[in-house]
Amino acid sequence: MVWLPKQSVVVPVDFSDKSFDAVAAALELVEDASHLHVVHVLPSLEPAEPGVIWSTIDDPSRARHAEQAIHERLEEHGLKQAQVAIAFGDPGREIAEYAQKASAELIVLPSHGRTGITRMLIGSVAERVVRLAHCPVLVLRD
Amino acid sequence: MSTARIVRRLALSAVLGFLFLVGPSSGGVARAQVDSAADAPTDEAAIREAAPDANSAVSADGKAETATDEVDGEPVSWIRRQEKHVDELFGKWLVEPLASVLFFNFWSDQWLLVNEKTGKGVSVPFVVLWLLFGAVFFTLRMGFINVRAFRHALHLVRGDYDDPDDEGEVSHFQALSSALSATVGLGNIAGVAIAVGKGGPGAVFWMIVAGLFGMSSKFTECTLAQMYRRISPDGTISGGPMHYLKEGLSTVGTGGTRTFMQGLGVVLSIMFTIMCIGGSFGGGCAFQVNQSLGALKAQFPDLVEWGWLYGVLMMVAVGVVIIGGIRRIAATAEKVVPTMCAIYLLTALYIVLSNYDKLGAAIETIVLEAFSWESVYGGFLGVMVVGVQRAAFSNEAGIGSAAIAHSAARTDEPIREGIVALLEPFIDTVVVCTMTGLVIVITGAYNNPEYADLIDRNQGAVLTSEAFGHVVRWFPTLLSIAVVLFAYSTLISWSYYGERCWSYLFGDRAGIVYKILFLVFVFLGSVVTATNVLDFSDLMILSMGLPNILGVVLLSGRVRRALDDYWGRYRAGEVTRDR
């Protein structure tokens, strides 16, 4: 891996401060903020959710809302140019898939470090991304 | 999410589940206290003769089989032996241990108003008193909100105050319908019959009373669900007791009190989620499958051997929605509920009106029996316990489940959704349950010796169906189909409640584990006896009220302040109508 500015870096965000810090950190690795792909993965809608039953919410409307919310947060961090994408499903899998689609050279993400029973049951997103990604993954530790 | 993965997981869990259920049974089954069969109401006399001491069985379900079905208390067919085996495991390892803790009754069955003949007192489980206390407390604390806000509730549901720009997923009307599809189900059809069977006509009176007071519980908990809901960046809403117990209590008091309340909030919210997951497996799942199957078997006796197949079909029908993600089916099922409910009510009304000469006597019996000290049903207190228990089971007031659905309503005034929610116990209990109760009392089905066995076996849906069939011959056939649809829509709605709680505990990605467990309980509902299923369902659903009511009582001051503020503006005409 050569430490030259990257053309495409994927940074998943989950609306935590840590994840937006990771976006800021990733900015050091690219020439221009527009080479950053900020991606957020939404869980699939439950078929019995009231908004689904009455078709008042759907994936496109959720994507619109989430995208707008990410843009607002990015602006606070002075990262207006970054590209924003929304995916649906299992975060680990979707992040890896998106990175491949965007021909990412690197994925940067913070580790939240789940503990106890949730770690045992579902592990961490970072773990899954590392396992599934086709490109290098940089996990930021505290 | 790839379909192949889902199918693989489903297949694996089905195989493991099957091995687990069937495996240990090859050594032969000896304990014959409880059985899963005898669901067909054929030859009741033979059944009673064969089981003279039936009532001494632990869970009051020790009935023998019909002659065609059993030899020496053992079912003839292999599949029925497996069903019986599963039922025994279910009763021994799940229901009995849970009951001893959650339905603790201070040993009141040994000392309270002991009946001289039977030597047994009235069992008053703490949780039933707790639910009743909550309902009365909230009614007083909110200044009879159940009465004074009724008209406003109707205006709200009509959409007079809807503002499409408010945050939330659905309108007041839509939120109420969604909550009702989980509430109106077999609890209204089977539950009432069980109440009248166990507690006599007086139980109907206490159900109505519990329903009226329960409106205030519902108001308070649903207002809190709106106050402490979380709006995700994608515009979806999560709310419910697990949120308001934790968030709400974390800001109560100062200093040491606050630290204590924070801890309490976390404990109560976790308790609630666990009970709610259990409730979704019991009353929201197994009970619905079990009672609807009972009604089907009574209507189509050929199905007696095929109960397990109904379980499998239900599993598939629910699985394609909650795991396969086919949303249209869920939406259709939920929207059919109001229509079916209307047909059911109209038929009940027809029966009541066509027997108008008996109506006065029926109402008199209901009221007199409610206060009779000397009734065969355990006297005033026994009847009341049965009524309150079945009412809470049916309308879920104080239980907290509906708060999950109501939190999604589109409004910036939490009080409004609370007021809409108070219509729920009214529709569910005061209207639907009362109609069922009247039909059962007017037709005399509850004290017809022909049906004594149905009552003993808690086959409530069958009893209601028989009562209707007395007057409208073709109705039981229609009812058995309606009952399946009611059960189905309740299953879907409750799987959502349970899933929300599961995700709250384990995160969004663990949902698949919950869904597989839910499907296992759909199947169990088709093979376990009605009594075991009812006991389990009661335990889990009613116990949700333990953490919920405690938290809501502690937070009721905030609701009262918000209510006074809103009501003041409403009376002053400052609350605008949007159309």
XYZ file of C-alpha atoms in Angstrom:
721
model
C 0.000 0.000 0.000
C 1.485 3.283 -1.095
C 0.760 6.411 0.916
C -0.200 8.570 -2.001
C -3.466 10.484 -2.018
C -6.301 8.101 -2.793
C -8.854 8.585 -5.525
C -11.706 6.942 -3.657
C -12.096 6.332 0.059
C -15.264 4.966 1.631
C -16.246 6.063 5.140
C -19.355 4.522 6.684
C -21.224 6.733 9.148
C -23.844 5.853 11.751
C -24.551 9.438 12.935
C -22.236 9.056 15.919
C -19.640 11.791 16.488
C -16.931 9.183 16.193
C -18.002 8.261 12.699
C -17.903 11.884 11.541
C -14.467 12.210 13.152
C -13.464 9.303 10.935
C -14.632 11.267 7.906
C -12.414 14.143 8.997
C -9.504 11.753 9.495
C -10.056 10.259 6.057
C -9.817 13.698 4.524
C -6.056 13.544 5.183
C -5.796 10.563 2.841
C -7.390 12.143 -0.204
C -6.565 15.087 -2.339
C -10.027 16.480 -2.424
C -13.099 16.000 -0.214
C -15.077 14.925 -3.278
C -13.042 11.694 -3.309
C -14.646 10.720 -0.035
C -17.688 8.455 -0.194
C -19.729 8.751 2.961
C -22.127 5.820 3.194
C -24.902 5.102 5.667
C -26.643 1.732 5.894
C -30.282 1.707 6.982
C -31.884 -1.419 8.449
C -34.567 -3.025 6.283
C -38.084 -1.898 7.085
C -40.198 -4.238 9.166
C -43.255 -5.345 7.152
C -45.565 -4.713 10.121
C -44.297 -1.220 10.935
C -47.294 1.171 10.926
C -45.693 3.399 8.286
C -45.188 0.386 6.014
C -48.712 -0.926 6.491
C -50.141 2.453 5.504
C -47.419 3.040 2.880
C -46.494 6.415 4.328
C -42.797 5.561 4.452
C -40.658 3.597 2.023
C -36.998 3.152 1.261
C -36.699 6.132 -1.143
C -38.276 8.486 1.413
C -36.023 7.190 4.159
C -32.973 7.558 1.894
C -33.951 11.181 1.167
C -34.277 11.995 4.863
C -31.057 10.256 5.844
C -29.083 11.848 2.991
C -30.242 15.271 4.014
C -29.303 14.609 7.629
C -25.817 13.462 6.600
C -25.298 16.530 4.419
C -26.180 18.737 7.376
C -23.684 16.967 9.620
C -20.966 17.059 6.963
C -21.437 20.767 6.527
C -20.841 21.252 10.246
C -17.501 19.503 9.750
C -16.714 21.586 6.653
C -16.915 18.559 4.370
C -19.597 19.742 1.977
C -17.994 18.152 -1.090
C -18.014 14.559 0.117
C -20.296 12.200 -1.776
C -23.136 10.640 0.164
C -24.736 7.259 -0.446
C -27.423 5.254 1.346
C -27.688 1.464 1.351
C -30.180 -0.936 2.951
C -29.599 -4.185 4.810
C -26.757 -5.685 6.804
C -24.210 -2.891 7.421
C -21.015 -4.992 7.101
C -22.066 -6.595 3.843
C -23.477 -3.414 2.329
C -20.410 -1.324 3.166
C -18.114 -3.893 1.546
C -20.367 -4.118 -1.487
C -20.580 -0.363 -1.868
C -16.794 -0.048 -1.604
C -16.396 -2.513 -4.421
C -18.919 -0.663 -6.585
C -17.226 2.665 -5.933
C -13.806 1.078 -6.702
C -12.635 2.228 -3.301
C -8.939 2.002 -2.508
C -9.582 2.123 1.207
C -12.355 1.904 3.765
C -11.928 3.970 6.922
C -14.133 3.321 9.939
C -14.103 3.730 13.699
C -14.526 0.755 15.989
C -17.279 1.089 18.558
C -16.278 -2.098 20.301
C -19.467 -3.829 21.335
C -19.095 -6.016 24.380
C -20.895 -8.875 26.009
C -23.881 -10.594 24.551
C -24.385 -8.348 21.525
C -20.790 -8.936 20.468
C -21.270 -12.648 20.760
C -24.537 -12.593 18.843
C -23.772 -10.167 16.067
C -20.142 -9.146 16.339
C -19.081 -5.697 15.246
C -19.647 -3.989 11.936
C -15.922 -3.338 11.693
C -15.192 -7.040 11.978
C -17.561 -7.878 9.179
C -16.247 -5.141 6.930
C -12.690 -6.366 7.437
C -13.787 -9.887 6.598
C -15.848 -9.022 3.518
C -14.012 -6.062 1.969
C -12.027 -6.386 -1.255
C -9.799 -3.433 -0.421
C -7.678 -2.420 2.586
C -9.614 -1.422 5.680
C -8.370 1.093 8.217
C -9.980 0.658 11.641
C -9.506 3.684 13.879
C -9.110 2.906 17.553
C -9.732 5.282 20.409
C -30.345 -9.813 1.992
C -30.192 -12.829 -0.244
C -33.154 -15.180 -0.337
C -30.927 -18.246 -0.463
C -29.426 -17.350 2.896
C -32.852 -16.943 4.449
C -34.036 -20.256 3.079
C -30.910 -22.021 4.354
C -31.343 -20.551 7.834
C -35.016 -21.434 7.915
C -34.373 -24.998 6.827
C -31.642 -25.471 9.402
C -33.735 -24.122 12.249
C -36.706 -26.234 11.194
C -34.610 -29.398 11.218
C -33.021 -28.583 14.582
C -36.375 -27.679 16.078
C -37.914 -30.903 14.862
C -35.101 -33.027 16.253
C -35.370 -31.216 19.579
C -39.091 -31.755 19.836
C -39.233 -35.339 18.652
C -35.914 -36.704 19.865
C -36.505 -37.496 23.532
C -39.945 -38.974 23.008
C -38.893 -42.359 21.687
C -38.452 -43.700 25.184
C -42.173 -43.575 25.756
C -44.258 -41.046 27.620
C -45.562 -41.908 31.015
C -46.940 -38.743 32.559
C -50.521 -38.569 31.453
C -51.699 -35.539 33.406
C -52.020 -33.240 30.462
C -52.988 -33.970 26.946
C -53.137 -32.107 23.733
C -55.936 -33.892 22.077
C -59.670 -34.052 22.726
C -60.029 -30.843 20.838
C -63.031 -32.051 18.930
C -66.205 -31.590 20.896
C -67.415 -35.083 20.129
C -68.991 -37.240 22.767
C -68.444 -35.014 25.769
C -70.152 -37.467 28.098
C -67.583 -40.120 27.341
C -64.838 -37.661 28.032
C -66.175 -36.711 31.441
C -66.762 -40.307 32.378
C -63.248 -41.246 31.475
C -61.800 -38.482 33.622
C -63.669 -38.325 36.903
C -60.935 -36.488 38.765
C -60.011 -34.169 35.952
C -60.031 -31.078 38.101
C -57.273 -32.278 40.361
C -54.686 -31.975 37.632
C -52.169 -29.210 38.172
C -53.203 -27.074 35.257
C -56.806 -28.197 35.240
C -56.489 -29.776 31.868
C -56.238 -33.433 32.693
C -58.922 -34.636 30.357
C -59.057 -38.034 28.814
C -59.508 -38.702 25.168
C -62.406 -39.713 23.039
C -62.658 -43.439 22.611
C -61.628 -43.327 18.976
C -58.535 -41.345 19.695
C -56.889 -42.995 22.677
C -56.151 -46.294 24.367
C -55.417 -46.222 28.116
C -54.917 -42.476 28.068
C -52.363 -42.647 25.279
C -53.178 -41.248 21.856
C -53.213 -43.869 19.128
C -51.585 -41.970 16.305
C -47.887 -41.222 16.319
C -48.322 -37.548 15.575
C -50.735 -37.077 18.479
C -48.277 -38.774 20.846
C -45.610 -36.295 19.749
C -48.020 -33.408 20.257
C -48.787 -34.662 23.734
C -45.133 -34.996 24.528
C -44.382 -31.441 23.454
C -47.324 -30.209 25.507
C -46.003 -31.920 28.638
C -42.558 -30.432 28.210
C -44.123 -27.013 27.607
C -46.232 -27.205 30.766
C -43.540 -28.612 33.018
C -40.535 -26.556 32.009
C -42.046 -23.283 30.882
C -45.453 -22.632 32.392
C -45.072 -24.018 35.914
C -41.782 -22.333 36.872
C -42.892 -18.998 35.388
C -46.275 -19.146 37.093
C -44.804 -19.655 40.543
C -42.860 -16.403 40.251
C -44.874 -14.089 38.019
C -48.333 -15.028 39.229
C -47.450 -15.010 42.886
C -50.739 -14.674 44.800
C -49.528 -14.437 48.417
C -50.925 -17.952 48.887
C -54.360 -16.318 48.833
C -55.866 -19.520 47.478
C -55.256 -20.984 50.943
C -56.693 -18.299 53.174
C -58.831 -15.830 51.247
C -62.596 -16.481 51.458
C -62.074 -20.222 51.618
C -64.988 -22.149 50.170
C -66.134 -24.739 52.686
C -66.975 -27.348 50.078
C -63.813 -27.281 48.011
C -61.466 -26.097 50.737
C -59.997 -23.644 48.269
C -59.765 -19.879 48.572
C -59.759 -17.213 45.884
C -56.467 -16.895 44.086
C -55.678 -13.222 43.528
C -52.429 -12.916 41.570
C -50.553 -9.748 42.415
C -50.306 -8.724 38.781
C -54.111 -8.540 38.441
C -54.372 -6.229 41.457
C -51.519 -4.217 40.012
C -53.287 -3.706 36.671
C -56.499 -2.699 38.416
C -54.630 -0.342 40.728
C -52.912 1.252 37.709
C -56.171 1.789 35.847
C -57.919 3.399 38.831
C -54.862 5.481 39.741
C -54.467 6.898 36.229
C -58.186 7.645 36.003
C -58.006 9.725 39.196
C -54.610 11.247 38.402
C -55.738 12.401 34.967
C -59.082 13.663 36.245
C -61.303 11.157 34.436
C -59.644 11.732 31.096
C -61.472 8.638 29.815
C -64.744 10.542 30.092
C -63.869 14.148 29.454
C -61.668 13.599 26.369
C -63.951 11.124 24.610
C -65.501 13.623 22.200
C -62.154 15.198 21.436
C -60.764 11.722 20.712
C -63.395 11.205 18.015
C -62.516 14.546 16.396
C -58.821 13.638 16.476
C -59.396 10.257 14.845
C -61.528 11.899 12.181
C -58.406 13.854 11.242
C -59.717 17.294 12.200
C -56.404 18.199 13.762
C -53.994 16.330 11.437
C -50.987 18.299 10.254
C -49.030 16.540 7.490
C -45.924 18.556 8.380
C -45.627 17.145 11.884
C -43.019 14.501 12.495
C -44.167 10.904 12.528
C -45.050 8.036 10.244
C -48.826 7.753 10.177
C -51.990 9.710 10.969
C -53.941 9.377 14.221
C -56.479 7.146 12.519
C -53.823 4.926 10.972
C -51.945 4.569 14.254
C -55.168 3.609 16.028
C -56.016 1.009 13.361
C -52.552 -0.498 13.548
C -52.744 -0.740 17.318
C -56.251 -2.213 17.100
C -55.187 -4.932 14.696
C -52.890 -6.224 17.418
C -55.508 -5.778 20.126
C -58.655 -7.074 18.475
C -58.151 -10.762 18.045
C -58.904 -13.986 19.766
C -58.871 -12.162 23.106
C -62.240 -10.673 22.153
C -63.761 -13.863 20.817
C -62.142 -16.636 22.831
C -61.087 -14.604 25.864
C -64.598 -13.435 26.698
C -65.939 -16.969 26.438
C -63.210 -18.159 28.783
C -64.064 -15.337 31.200
C -67.789 -16.159 31.235
C -67.032 -19.869 31.452
C -64.680 -19.437 34.406
C -66.243 -16.466 36.136
C -69.877 -16.585 35.093
C -71.871 -13.739 33.529
C -70.645 -11.342 36.220
C -67.210 -11.444 34.618
C -68.597 -9.433 31.690
C -69.470 -6.610 34.088
C -65.950 -6.539 35.486
C -64.473 -6.682 32.011
C -66.428 -3.560 31.068
C -65.391 -1.782 34.267
C -61.756 -2.747 33.680
C -62.088 -1.565 30.076
C -63.470 1.841 31.100
C -60.738 2.456 33.669
C -58.164 0.914 31.332
C -58.803 3.793 28.912
C -56.879 6.026 31.304
C -53.945 3.596 31.506
C -53.811 3.528 27.741
C -53.948 7.322 27.559
C -51.058 7.749 29.980
C -48.736 5.145 28.482
C -49.317 6.225 24.885
C -48.735 9.888 25.741
C -45.421 8.898 27.310
C -44.527 6.842 24.233
C -44.952 9.994 22.144
C -43.014 12.168 24.601
C -39.965 9.920 24.655
C -39.973 8.514 21.122
C -36.812 8.562 19.065
C -36.903 9.947 15.549
C -34.178 8.383 13.417
C -32.410 10.426 10.738
C -34.329 8.477 8.088
C -37.649 9.688 9.508
C -38.680 6.404 11.107
C -39.852 6.387 14.705
C -39.022 4.103 17.577
C -40.907 4.406 20.794
C -42.651 2.455 23.475
C -42.206 1.545 27.117
C -38.581 0.469 26.690
C -37.781 4.028 25.609
C -39.877 6.015 28.075
C -38.923 3.839 31.016
C -35.234 4.415 30.370
C -35.213 7.979 29.047
C -38.098 9.229 31.163
C -36.960 7.901 34.504
C -33.362 9.021 33.889
C -34.471 12.630 34.445
C -36.634 12.139 37.534
C -35.488 13.672 40.831
C -32.090 15.105 41.761
C -28.882 13.833 43.350
C -29.174 10.373 44.845
C -32.772 9.977 43.747
C -31.791 10.621 40.175
C -29.039 7.991 40.248
C -31.507 5.514 41.687
C -34.134 6.396 39.059
C -31.610 6.022 36.259
C -30.794 2.537 37.451
C -34.456 1.727 37.936
C -35.269 2.963 34.428
C -32.691 0.666 32.879
C -33.880 -2.323 34.907
C -37.556 -1.673 34.136
C -36.956 -1.183 30.428
C -35.007 -4.425 30.180
C -37.680 -6.236 32.207
C -40.321 -4.859 29.883
C -38.529 -5.922 26.701
C -38.060 -9.461 28.005
C -41.726 -9.754 29.033
C -42.855 -8.232 25.755
C -40.799 -10.712 23.757
C -42.396 -13.458 25.844
C -45.817 -11.891 25.380
C -45.346 -11.813 21.644
C -44.615 -15.549 21.758
C -47.622 -16.232 23.978
C -50.709 -14.043 23.674
C -49.511 -12.497 20.441
C -48.707 -15.816 18.845
C -49.325 -19.245 20.359
C -52.678 -18.224 21.882
C -53.948 -16.891 18.560
C -52.869 -19.984 16.633
C -54.187 -22.295 19.310
C -57.654 -20.761 19.696
C -58.218 -20.262 15.983
C -57.230 -23.878 15.422
C -59.730 -24.925 18.096
C -62.499 -23.067 16.275
C -61.469 -24.642 12.963
C -61.385 -28.148 14.412
C -64.848 -27.715 15.887
C -66.200 -26.608 12.537
C -64.328 -29.160 10.444
C -63.880 -32.291 12.594
C -61.765 -33.927 9.892
C -58.978 -31.560 10.877
C -58.450 -33.046 14.344
C -55.451 -35.085 13.227
C -54.042 -32.210 11.204
C -53.464 -29.559 13.848
C -49.717 -29.641 13.268
C -50.279 -28.962 9.580
C -52.226 -25.813 10.440
C -49.209 -24.813 12.539
C -46.885 -25.393 9.604
C -49.127 -23.454 7.205
C -49.381 -20.558 9.638
C -45.584 -20.646 10.017
C -45.200 -20.328 6.261
C -47.825 -17.581 5.983
C -46.190 -15.548 8.752
C -42.670 -16.411 7.606
C -43.125 -15.050 4.088
C -44.076 -11.710 5.611
C -41.701 -11.282 8.541
C -38.673 -13.019 7.022
C -39.486 -12.951 3.319
C -40.464 -9.299 3.597
C -43.623 -9.491 1.467
C -45.224 -6.328 2.788
C -48.434 -6.329 0.788
C -49.808 -9.388 2.595
C -49.304 -7.789 6.001
C -50.920 -4.550 4.857
C -53.925 -6.352 3.388
C -54.392 -8.527 6.464
C -54.350 -5.525 8.777
C -56.777 -3.580 6.656
C -59.263 -6.448 6.551
C -59.539 -6.396 10.341
C -62.027 -3.477 10.617
C -64.351 -5.075 8.058
C -64.315 -8.440 9.814
C -64.817 -6.702 13.093
C -67.875 -4.918 11.697
C -69.367 -8.175 10.387
C -68.768 -9.809 13.740
C -70.374 -6.931 15.625
C -73.390 -6.759 13.305
C -74.022 -10.473 13.684
C -73.719 -10.199 17.454
C -76.087 -7.229 17.395
C -78.554 -9.189 15.290
C -78.494 -12.040 17.812
C -78.949 -9.652 20.734
C -81.793 -7.760 19.055
C -83.588 -10.859 17.836
C -83.590 -12.026 21.466
C -84.570 -8.647 22.859
C -87.008 -10.321 25.227
C -84.050 -11.999 26.958
C -81.844 -8.911 26.924
C -83.160 -7.440 30.161
C -82.725 -10.692 32.017
C -79.216 -11.121 30.611
C -78.133 -7.668 31.759
C -79.689 -8.303 35.155
C -77.787 -11.602 35.469
C -74.543 -9.910 34.466
C -74.890 -7.155 37.052
C -76.229 -9.332 39.882
C -73.630 -12.050 39.409
C -70.884 -9.443 39.425
C -71.663 -8.636 43.042
C -72.826 -11.978 44.314
C -70.849 -13.222 47.299
C -72.094 -16.739 46.932
C -71.625 -17.602 43.301
C -70.264 -20.919 42.101
C -67.445 -19.004 40.443
C -65.579 -18.076 43.610
C -67.754 -15.191 44.715
C -67.434 -11.486 44.053
C -63.649 -11.482 44.247
C -63.124 -14.529 42.070
C -65.389 -13.136 39.362
C -63.632 -9.791 39.493
C -60.189 -11.366 39.140
C -61.328 -13.295 36.066
C -62.949 -10.213 34.516
C -60.006 -7.892 35.091
C -57.534 -10.488 33.882
C -59.376 -11.210 30.624
C -60.036 -7.516 29.994
C -56.367 -6.654 30.367
C -55.430 -9.594 28.178
C -57.783 -8.374 25.493
C -57.313 -4.585 25.498
C -53.708 -4.547 26.727
C -54.270 -1.406 28.817
C -51.396 -0.927 31.244
C -49.486 -3.632 29.403
C -47.583 -1.134 27.255
C -47.646 -2.981 23.941
C -49.884 -0.566 22.039
C -47.629 2.314 23.025
C -45.105 0.936 20.522
C -47.571 1.419 17.645
C -48.949 4.762 18.880
C -45.482 6.282 19.093
C -45.419 6.330 15.273
C -48.306 8.789 14.965
C -47.712 12.080 13.203
C -48.194 14.837 15.757
C -46.290 17.429 17.752
C -48.688 17.126 20.705
C -48.041 13.867 22.605
C -51.314 14.340 24.518
C -53.299 14.040 21.283
C -52.094 10.539 20.516
C -52.761 9.543 24.108
C -56.334 10.756 23.719
C -56.713 8.820 20.465
C -55.352 5.725 22.185
C -57.977 5.818 24.915
C -60.547 4.789 22.315
C -58.788 1.450 22.022
C -59.988 -0.210 25.250
C -63.395 1.311 24.556
C -63.706 -0.313 21.133
C -62.000 -3.521 22.166
C -63.601 -4.194 25.511
C -66.613 -1.964 26.057
C -67.953 -2.619 22.553
C -66.588 -5.883 21.094
C -66.091 -7.918 24.282
C -69.479 -6.833 25.627
C -71.208 -8.005 22.467
C -69.494 -11.398 22.660
C -70.405 -11.611 26.327
C -74.068 -10.739 25.681
C -74.339 -13.388 22.986
C -72.863 -16.024 25.270
C -75.144 -15.068 28.160
C -78.325 -14.654 26.075
C -77.880 -17.975 24.312
C -77.072 -19.612 27.645
C -73.992 -21.262 26.155
C -71.983 -20.654 29.333
C -74.123 -22.877 31.555
C -75.204 -25.412 28.972
C -73.933 -28.764 30.317
C -73.186 -29.744 26.732
C -70.327 -27.257 26.707
C -68.915 -27.831 30.189
C -66.018 -29.702 28.696
C -65.157 -26.844 26.333
C -64.998 -24.470 29.286
C -62.821 -26.878 31.265
C -60.414 -27.126 28.376
C -60.375 -23.353 27.827
C -61.673 -23.770 24.286
C -63.092 -20.259 24.289
C -63.285 -19.682 20.551
C -65.272 -22.895 20.126
C -67.744 -21.851 22.820
C -68.320 -18.456 21.190
C -68.761 -20.118 17.845
C -71.340 -22.537 19.316
C -73.182 -19.650 20.951
C -73.420 -17.810 17.642
C -74.398 -21.022 15.876
C -77.428 -21.348 18.151
C -79.063 -18.435 16.402
C -77.323 -18.028 13.066
C -76.623 -21.519 11.752
C -74.132 -20.594 9.059
C -72.195 -18.137 11.181
C -69.722 -20.568 12.810
C -68.346 -21.413 9.358
C -67.811 -17.747 8.585
C -66.493 -17.152 12.084
C -63.919 -19.919 11.798
C -62.527 -18.211 8.713
C -62.684 -14.762 10.322
C -60.951 -16.147 13.374
C -58.014 -17.327 11.256
C -57.689 -13.859 9.720
C -57.970 -12.169 13.136
C -55.273 -14.493 14.422
C -53.076 -13.828 11.412
C -53.226 -10.039 11.634
C -52.576 -10.176 15.374
C -49.575 -12.445 14.764
C -48.093 -9.996 12.280
C -48.671 -6.976 14.533
C -47.317 -8.669 17.628
C -44.266 -9.952 15.788
C -43.511 -6.280 15.194
C -43.823 -5.425 18.904
C -41.594 -8.328 19.849
C -39.090 -7.522 17.148
C -38.837 -3.898 18.331
C -38.054 -5.113 21.839
C -35.591 -7.694 20.592
C -33.783 -5.075 18.488
C -33.727 -2.767 21.479
C -31.871 -5.453 23.423
C -29.650 -6.945 20.742
C -29.503 -4.431 17.878
C -31.181 -4.299 14.475
C -29.167 -7.090 12.987
C -30.250 -9.736 15.471
C -33.867 -9.581 14.284
C -33.619 -12.819 12.318
C -33.033 -14.824 15.506
C -36.223 -13.402 16.987
C -38.213 -14.124 13.867
C -37.163 -17.766 13.822
C -38.125 -18.127 17.486
C -41.473 -16.480 16.732
C -42.165 -19.039 14.009
C -41.301 -21.853 16.426
C -43.998 -20.545 18.773
C -46.482 -20.327 15.901
C -45.946 -24.044 15.494
C -46.055 -24.770 19.230
C -49.415 -23.006 19.381
C -50.833 -25.677 17.123
C -49.686 -28.643 19.221
C -49.813 -27.508 22.853
C -53.101 -27.680 24.811
C -55.252 -24.596 25.122
C -54.742 -24.452 28.884
C -50.965 -24.505 28.733
C -50.961 -21.899 25.987
C -53.418 -19.694 27.889
C -51.417 -19.925 31.105
C -48.181 -19.098 29.333
C -49.782 -16.214 27.413
C -51.380 -14.764 30.535
C -48.110 -14.949 32.395
C -46.085 -13.142 29.788
C -48.583 -10.517 28.659
C -49.935 -9.524 32.048
C -46.438 -9.434 33.532
C -45.505 -6.691 31.067
C -47.700 -4.542 33.297
C -45.358 -4.990 36.283
C -42.497 -2.820 35.022
C -44.700 -0.691 32.779
C -47.231 0.518 35.350
C -44.533 1.197 37.945
C -42.668 3.418 35.481
C -45.804 5.128 34.205
C -46.951 5.901 37.763
C -43.581 7.526 38.472
C -43.831 9.562 35.257
C -47.537 10.378 35.568
C -46.823 13.866 36.933
C -45.298 14.869 33.613
C -48.259 13.558 31.687
C -50.630 15.462 33.992
C -48.712 18.717 33.457
C -48.681 18.254 29.679
C -52.378 17.369 29.786
C -53.292 20.460 31.800
C -51.315 22.617 29.406
C -52.919 21.081 26.317
C -56.413 20.975 27.790
C -56.162 24.624 28.797
C -55.248 25.626 25.259
C -57.922 23.334 23.836
C -60.637 24.823 26.050
C -59.456 28.324 25.216
C -59.780 27.518 21.519
C -56.064 27.993 20.930
C -55.618 24.517 19.518
C -56.346 24.959 15.864
C -58.121 22.643 13.532
C -56.082 22.118 10.425
C -59.007 21.532 8.161
